[in-house]
Amino acid sequence: MAIPTSRTKEKAEIKINSEKCTGCGLCVSVCKDFSFVIENNKAVLSGASLFGCVGCGHCMAICPFGAIEIFGRELSPDNLFEIPNKDELPQYEQLLALLQHRRSLREFLDKEVEYELIEKILTAAQTAPMGLPPSDVNVLVIRGKEKNRAFAKEFSEYLKGMKFMTSKIFLTIMRPFWGKENDEMFRSFISPLFEAYTTEMDKGNNFINYDAPLSMYFYGSPYTDPADSIIAATYAMIAAESIGLGSCMLGGIHPFIQMGKKAKKFRADHEIKFKSREGIFVIFGYPAVHYQKGIKRTFASTSTIQ
Ligand SMILES: Cc1cc2nc3c(=O)[nH]c(=O)nc-3n(C[C@H](O)[C@H](O)[C@H](O)COP(=O)(O)O)c2cc1C
């Protein structure tokens, strides 16, 4: 067994073609699993790998002579592609302009997002780094305003069954267990949010996913590094911006559909395969509003050790 993910628990197989290998050692330097050593001017398996090949593919991708092939953990030589030339890449100023152009957008034209654009978003999001290969991120795509509204309505009904979580008595009982900061967040943010989601939906106002024409839920499995889904979702947002779509992350759904039998049923009813530590919805659509100015943001702190 190698490091497990929901997709595979086996290690990948490394094949070295010693006729092609020149012993340059690039594979040794990029493999952080200590899978390779150079013997008699040839790369050979060390027999002392740390975890068993996780299938990152870096050895295969860096070898100038095509001497290494990896099979397993969803990887094979078929996954190699020519990397774009440097002169095809956006410059920093262009990338910054794209990032500065993005705002969280919740007002969309009543227009479908074409399938080709969904494909483009997913293709870009799949380039995201992951804690461990193969990516253990799952994506649920909800297409069309009607389907997204139906999802939001069902989520609102589901939330009503958990209303006890916003009661004063529940919050008072929980405070010693989950601490001051969580208590403050619940009282000032989660409880009012809960209220707004459900009562506004009953009035016909969808504050859950804003009747977006497209949403994607990026989530993991119990094995997935919690950061993976969020990074993939971030890539998806940036890709969406580059093709003229607005987007907004929605953090208010994932935490409520993790624990308990009702959550399990909600997930099953909506084709969500796993519960996971982190996950995030992103809504997308053609912008119905256009901002006149950017907003300069800052981090809470930036410290440098040098
Ligand atoms: C992790 C995360 C969760 C968010 N959840 C929601 C949400 O549930 N509903 C919503 O309307 N906006 C949500 N947002 C959008 C933020 O409110 C938005 O990023 C913030 O207001 C800053 O705006 P900007 O992205 O245009 O700079 C979320 C953003 C992030 C990064």
Coordinates of C-alpha atoms and ligand atoms in Angstrom, one line a residue:
M1 CA 0.0 0.0 0.0
A2 CA 1.1 3.5 -0.7
I3 CA -0.4 6.8 0.6
P4 CA -4.2 6.3 0.2
T5 CA -6.6 8.5 -1.6
S6 CA -10.2 7.7 -2.5
R7 CA -9.1 6.8 -6.0
T8 CA -6.2 4.5 -5.2
K9 CA -4.3 3.0 -2.4
E10 CA -1.6 1.4 -4.5
K11 CA 1.8 2.8 -5.4
A12 CA 2.6 3.6 -9.0
E13 CA 5.0 1.5 -11.0
I14 CA 8.2 3.2 -12.3
K15 CA 9.8 1.9 -15.5
I16 CA 13.3 3.0 -16.5
N17 CA 14.6 2.4 -20.0
S18 CA 18.3 2.0 -19.3
E19 CA 19.1 2.3 -23.1
K20 CA 17.6 5.8 -23.2
C21 CA 19.0 6.8 -19.7
T22 CA 22.2 8.9 -19.8
G23 CA 22.5 9.0 -16.0
C24 CA 22.0 12.8 -15.9
G25 CA 20.4 12.5 -12.4
L26 CA 17.5 14.9 -13.0
C27 CA 15.1 12.2 -11.8
V28 CA 17.1 11.7 -8.6
S29 CA 16.9 15.4 -7.9
V30 CA 13.2 15.9 -8.4
C31 CA 12.0 12.7 -6.8
K32 CA 11.3 13.5 -3.1
D33 CA 10.4 9.9 -2.5
F34 CA 14.0 8.8 -2.9
S35 CA 12.9 6.3 -5.6
F36 CA 16.0 6.7 -7.8
V37 CA 19.8 6.4 -7.5
I38 CA 22.5 6.6 -10.1
E39 CA 24.6 3.5 -10.5
N40 CA 27.1 2.9 -13.2
N41 CA 25.9 6.1 -14.9
K42 CA 22.3 4.9 -15.1
A43 CA 19.2 5.7 -13.1
V44 CA 18.0 2.7 -11.2
L45 CA 15.3 2.1 -8.5
S46 CA 16.8 2.8 -5.1
G47 CA 14.6 0.2 -3.3
A48 CA 14.5 2.7 -0.5
S49 CA 11.5 4.9 -1.4
L50 CA 9.9 6.7 1.5
F51 CA 6.2 6.2 0.8
G52 CA 6.1 4.2 -2.5
C53 CA 5.7 6.2 -5.7
V54 CA 2.7 8.6 -5.3
G55 CA 2.6 9.2 -9.1
C56 CA 3.5 12.9 -9.2
G57 CA 5.1 12.2 -12.6
H58 CA 7.9 14.7 -12.1
C59 CA 10.6 12.2 -13.0
M60 CA 8.8 11.3 -16.3
A61 CA 8.2 15.0 -17.0
I62 CA 11.7 16.1 -16.5
C63 CA 13.6 13.4 -18.2
P64 CA 15.0 14.9 -21.4
F65 CA 15.4 11.4 -23.0
G66 CA 11.9 9.9 -22.3
A67 CA 13.7 7.2 -20.3
I68 CA 11.1 7.0 -17.5
E69 CA 7.5 5.9 -17.6
I70 CA 5.1 5.9 -14.7
F71 CA 2.0 3.6 -14.6
G72 CA -0.6 3.6 -11.9
R73 CA -2.3 6.0 -9.5
E74 CA -4.3 7.3 -12.5
L75 CA -1.1 8.2 -14.3
S76 CA 0.6 7.0 -17.5
P77 CA 2.9 8.4 -20.2
D78 CA -0.4 9.4 -22.0
N79 CA -0.8 12.2 -19.5
L80 CA 2.3 14.0 -20.7
F81 CA 1.8 17.1 -22.9
E82 CA 4.0 19.8 -24.4
I83 CA 4.3 22.7 -22.0
P84 CA 3.5 26.1 -23.5
N85 CA 6.4 28.2 -24.6
K86 CA 7.5 31.0 -22.3
D87 CA 6.6 33.6 -24.8
E88 CA 3.0 32.4 -24.8
L89 CA 2.6 33.1 -21.1
P90 CA 0.9 36.1 -19.7
Q91 CA 3.3 38.6 -18.1
Y92 CA 2.9 39.6 -14.4
E93 CA 1.1 42.8 -15.4
Q94 CA -1.5 40.9 -17.4
L95 CA -2.0 38.3 -14.7
L96 CA -2.4 41.1 -12.1
A97 CA -4.9 42.9 -14.3
L98 CA -7.0 39.7 -14.5
L99 CA -6.9 39.3 -10.8
Q100 CA -7.7 42.9 -10.1
H101 CA -10.6 42.7 -12.5
R102 CA -12.3 40.0 -10.5
R103 CA -14.9 40.9 -8.0
S104 CA -17.1 38.4 -6.2
L105 CA -20.2 38.6 -8.4
R106 CA -23.7 37.6 -7.4
E107 CA -25.8 39.4 -10.1
F108 CA -26.0 37.4 -13.3
L109 CA -27.7 37.7 -16.7
D110 CA -30.4 35.2 -17.3
K111 CA -28.2 33.4 -19.7
E112 CA -26.9 29.8 -19.7
V113 CA -23.2 29.2 -19.5
E114 CA -22.2 27.3 -22.5
Y115 CA -20.8 23.7 -22.1
E116 CA -17.5 24.7 -23.8
L117 CA -16.9 27.3 -21.1
I118 CA -17.6 24.8 -18.3
E119 CA -15.1 22.5 -19.9
K120 CA -12.6 25.4 -20.0
I121 CA -13.1 26.1 -16.3
L122 CA -12.7 22.5 -15.4
T123 CA -9.6 22.1 -17.6
A124 CA -7.9 25.0 -15.9
A125 CA -9.0 24.0 -12.4
Q126 CA -7.5 20.5 -12.9
T127 CA -4.0 22.1 -13.2
A128 CA -4.2 23.0 -9.5
P129 CA -1.6 21.6 -7.2
M130 CA -2.8 19.0 -4.7
G131 CA -1.5 17.7 -1.4
L132 CA -0.9 14.3 -2.9
P133 CA -1.5 12.9 -6.4
P134 CA -3.8 11.8 -7.8
S135 CA -6.1 14.7 -7.1
D136 CA -8.8 13.7 -4.6
V137 CA -11.0 16.6 -5.5
N138 CA -14.5 15.9 -6.7
V139 CA -16.6 18.4 -8.6
L140 CA -20.4 18.6 -8.7
V141 CA -21.6 20.8 -11.6
I142 CA -25.1 22.2 -11.3
R143 CA -26.1 23.6 -14.6
G144 CA -28.9 26.0 -15.2
K145 CA -30.7 28.6 -13.1
E146 CA -33.7 26.3 -12.4
K147 CA -31.5 23.5 -11.1
N148 CA -29.5 25.9 -8.9
R149 CA -32.6 27.4 -7.5
A150 CA -34.0 23.9 -6.8
F151 CA -30.8 23.0 -5.0
A152 CA -31.0 26.2 -2.9
K153 CA -34.6 25.5 -2.0
E154 CA -33.8 22.0 -0.9
F155 CA -30.9 23.2 1.1
S156 CA -33.1 25.8 2.8
E157 CA -35.6 23.1 3.7
Y158 CA -32.8 20.9 5.0
L159 CA -31.5 23.8 7.1
K160 CA -34.8 24.2 8.8
G161 CA -34.4 20.8 10.2
M162 CA -31.2 22.0 12.0
K163 CA -32.7 25.2 13.4
F164 CA -31.7 24.1 16.9
M165 CA -28.1 25.1 16.1
T166 CA -29.1 28.8 16.2
S167 CA -31.0 28.6 19.5
K168 CA -29.5 30.5 22.5
I169 CA -29.5 27.4 24.7
F170 CA -27.5 25.4 22.1
L171 CA -25.0 28.1 21.7
T172 CA -24.6 28.5 25.5
I173 CA -24.0 24.7 25.8
M174 CA -21.5 24.7 23.0
R175 CA -19.4 27.7 24.0
P176 CA -17.1 25.9 26.4
F177 CA -16.5 23.1 23.8
W178 CA -15.8 25.2 20.7
G179 CA -14.4 28.4 22.3
K180 CA -14.9 32.1 22.3
E181 CA -14.1 32.8 18.6
N182 CA -16.5 30.1 17.3
D183 CA -19.2 31.4 19.7
E184 CA -18.7 35.0 18.4
M185 CA -18.8 33.7 14.8
F186 CA -22.0 31.7 15.4
R187 CA -23.9 34.5 17.1
S188 CA -22.9 37.3 14.8
F189 CA -22.6 35.5 11.5
I190 CA -23.8 31.9 11.3
S191 CA -27.1 32.4 13.1
P192 CA -28.2 35.5 11.1
L193 CA -27.0 33.8 7.9
F194 CA -29.1 30.7 8.8
E195 CA -32.1 32.9 9.3
A196 CA -31.6 34.9 6.1
Y197 CA -31.1 31.7 4.0
T198 CA -34.3 30.2 5.2
T199 CA -36.7 33.1 5.7
E200 CA -35.6 34.9 2.5
M201 CA -36.0 31.7 0.5
D202 CA -39.5 31.3 1.8
K203 CA -40.2 34.9 0.5
G204 CA -38.7 33.9 -2.9
N205 CA -35.3 35.5 -2.4
N206 CA -32.4 33.2 -3.0
F207 CA -29.5 34.3 -0.9
I208 CA -28.0 30.8 -1.0
N209 CA -26.7 30.6 -4.5
Y210 CA -28.4 33.8 -6.0
D211 CA -30.2 31.9 -8.8
A212 CA -26.8 31.6 -10.6
P213 CA -26.9 29.9 -14.0
L214 CA -24.0 27.6 -13.0
S215 CA -22.5 26.4 -9.8
M216 CA -19.7 24.0 -9.0
Y217 CA -19.1 22.3 -5.7
F218 CA -15.4 21.4 -5.1
Y219 CA -15.1 18.9 -2.3
G220 CA -12.8 16.1 -1.2
S221 CA -13.0 12.7 0.5
P222 CA -12.1 11.8 4.0
Y223 CA -8.5 11.4 2.7
T224 CA -8.2 14.7 0.9
D225 CA -6.0 17.5 2.1
P226 CA -8.5 20.2 3.2
A227 CA -6.7 22.8 1.0
D228 CA -7.1 20.9 -2.3
S229 CA -10.7 21.7 -3.1
I230 CA -10.2 25.4 -2.2
I231 CA -7.2 25.7 -4.4
A232 CA -9.0 24.0 -7.3
A233 CA -12.0 26.3 -6.8
T234 CA -9.7 29.3 -6.8
Y235 CA -8.2 28.3 -10.1
A236 CA -11.7 27.8 -11.5
M237 CA -12.6 31.4 -10.5
I238 CA -9.6 32.8 -12.2
A239 CA -10.3 30.8 -15.3
A240 CA -13.9 32.0 -15.3
E241 CA -12.7 35.6 -15.1
S242 CA -10.4 35.1 -18.1
I243 CA -13.4 34.0 -20.2
G244 CA -15.7 36.8 -19.2
L245 CA -17.7 35.1 -16.5
G246 CA -18.3 36.5 -13.0
S247 CA -18.0 34.2 -10.0
C248 CA -18.4 34.0 -6.2
M249 CA -17.4 31.4 -3.7
L250 CA -20.1 30.2 -1.3
G251 CA -18.8 29.0 2.1
G252 CA -22.2 28.6 3.7
I253 CA -23.3 25.2 2.4
H254 CA -20.4 22.8 2.8
P255 CA -20.1 22.9 6.6
F256 CA -23.8 22.1 7.1
I257 CA -23.8 19.0 4.9
Q258 CA -21.1 17.0 6.7
M259 CA -22.2 15.6 10.0
G260 CA -25.1 13.2 10.7
K261 CA -27.7 11.1 9.0
K262 CA -29.6 14.0 7.5
A263 CA -26.4 15.4 6.0
K264 CA -25.6 12.0 4.5
K265 CA -29.1 11.8 2.9
F266 CA -28.7 15.3 1.6
R267 CA -25.4 14.4 0.0
A268 CA -26.8 11.2 -1.5
D269 CA -29.8 13.0 -2.9
H270 CA -27.5 15.5 -4.6
E271 CA -24.9 13.1 -6.0
I272 CA -22.3 14.3 -3.5
K273 CA -20.0 11.3 -3.1
F274 CA -18.2 12.0 0.2
K275 CA -18.1 14.0 3.3
S276 CA -14.9 16.0 3.6
R277 CA -13.1 18.3 5.9
E278 CA -13.2 21.2 3.4
G279 CA -15.2 22.0 0.3
I280 CA -16.6 25.1 -1.4
F281 CA -19.3 26.0 -3.8
V282 CA -18.6 28.5 -6.6
I283 CA -21.3 30.2 -8.6
F284 CA -20.6 31.4 -12.2
G285 CA -22.5 33.4 -14.8
Y286 CA -22.4 36.3 -17.2
P287 CA -22.1 39.5 -15.2
A288 CA -25.3 41.6 -14.9
V289 CA -23.3 44.4 -13.2
H290 CA -19.9 46.0 -13.9
Y291 CA -17.8 47.6 -11.2
Q292 CA -16.3 51.0 -11.9
K293 CA -13.4 50.7 -9.5
G294 CA -11.2 48.1 -8.0
I295 CA -10.9 47.6 -4.2
K296 CA -7.5 47.4 -2.8
R297 CA -7.3 44.5 -0.3
T298 CA -4.6 43.8 2.3
F299 CA -3.6 40.8 4.3
A300 CA -4.2 40.8 8.1
S301 CA -0.4 40.7 8.4
T302 CA 2.7 40.0 6.4
S303 CA 5.8 39.1 8.3
T304 CA 9.1 38.4 6.8
I305 CA 11.9 36.3 8.4
Q306 CA 15.2 37.0 6.7
Ligands
LIG1 C1 -14.1 31.1 1.4 C2 -15.2 32.1 0.9 C3 -16.5 31.9 1.2 C4 -17.4 32.8 0.8 N1 -18.8 32.6 1.0 C5 -19.7 33.5 0.5 C6 -21.1 33.2 0.7 O1 -21.5 32.2 1.3 N2 -22.0 34.1 0.2 C7 -21.6 35.2 -0.5 O2 -22.4 36.0 -0.9 N3 -20.2 35.5 -0.6 C8 -19.3 34.7 -0.2 N4 -18.0 34.9 -0.4 C9 -17.6 36.1 -1.1 C10 -17.0 37.1 -0.1 O3 -18.0 37.7 0.6 C11 -16.1 38.1 -1.0 O4 -15.0 37.5 -1.4 C12 -15.8 39.3 -0.2 O5 -16.9 40.1 0.0 C13 -14.7 40.2 -1.0 O6 -15.2 40.5 -2.2 P1 -14.2 40.4 -3.5 O7 -14.0 38.9 -3.7 O8 -15.0 41.0 -4.6 O9 -12.9 41.1 -3.2 C14 -17.0 34.0 0.0 C15 -15.7 34.1 -0.3 C16 -14.8 33.2 0.1 C17 -13.3 33.4 -0.2

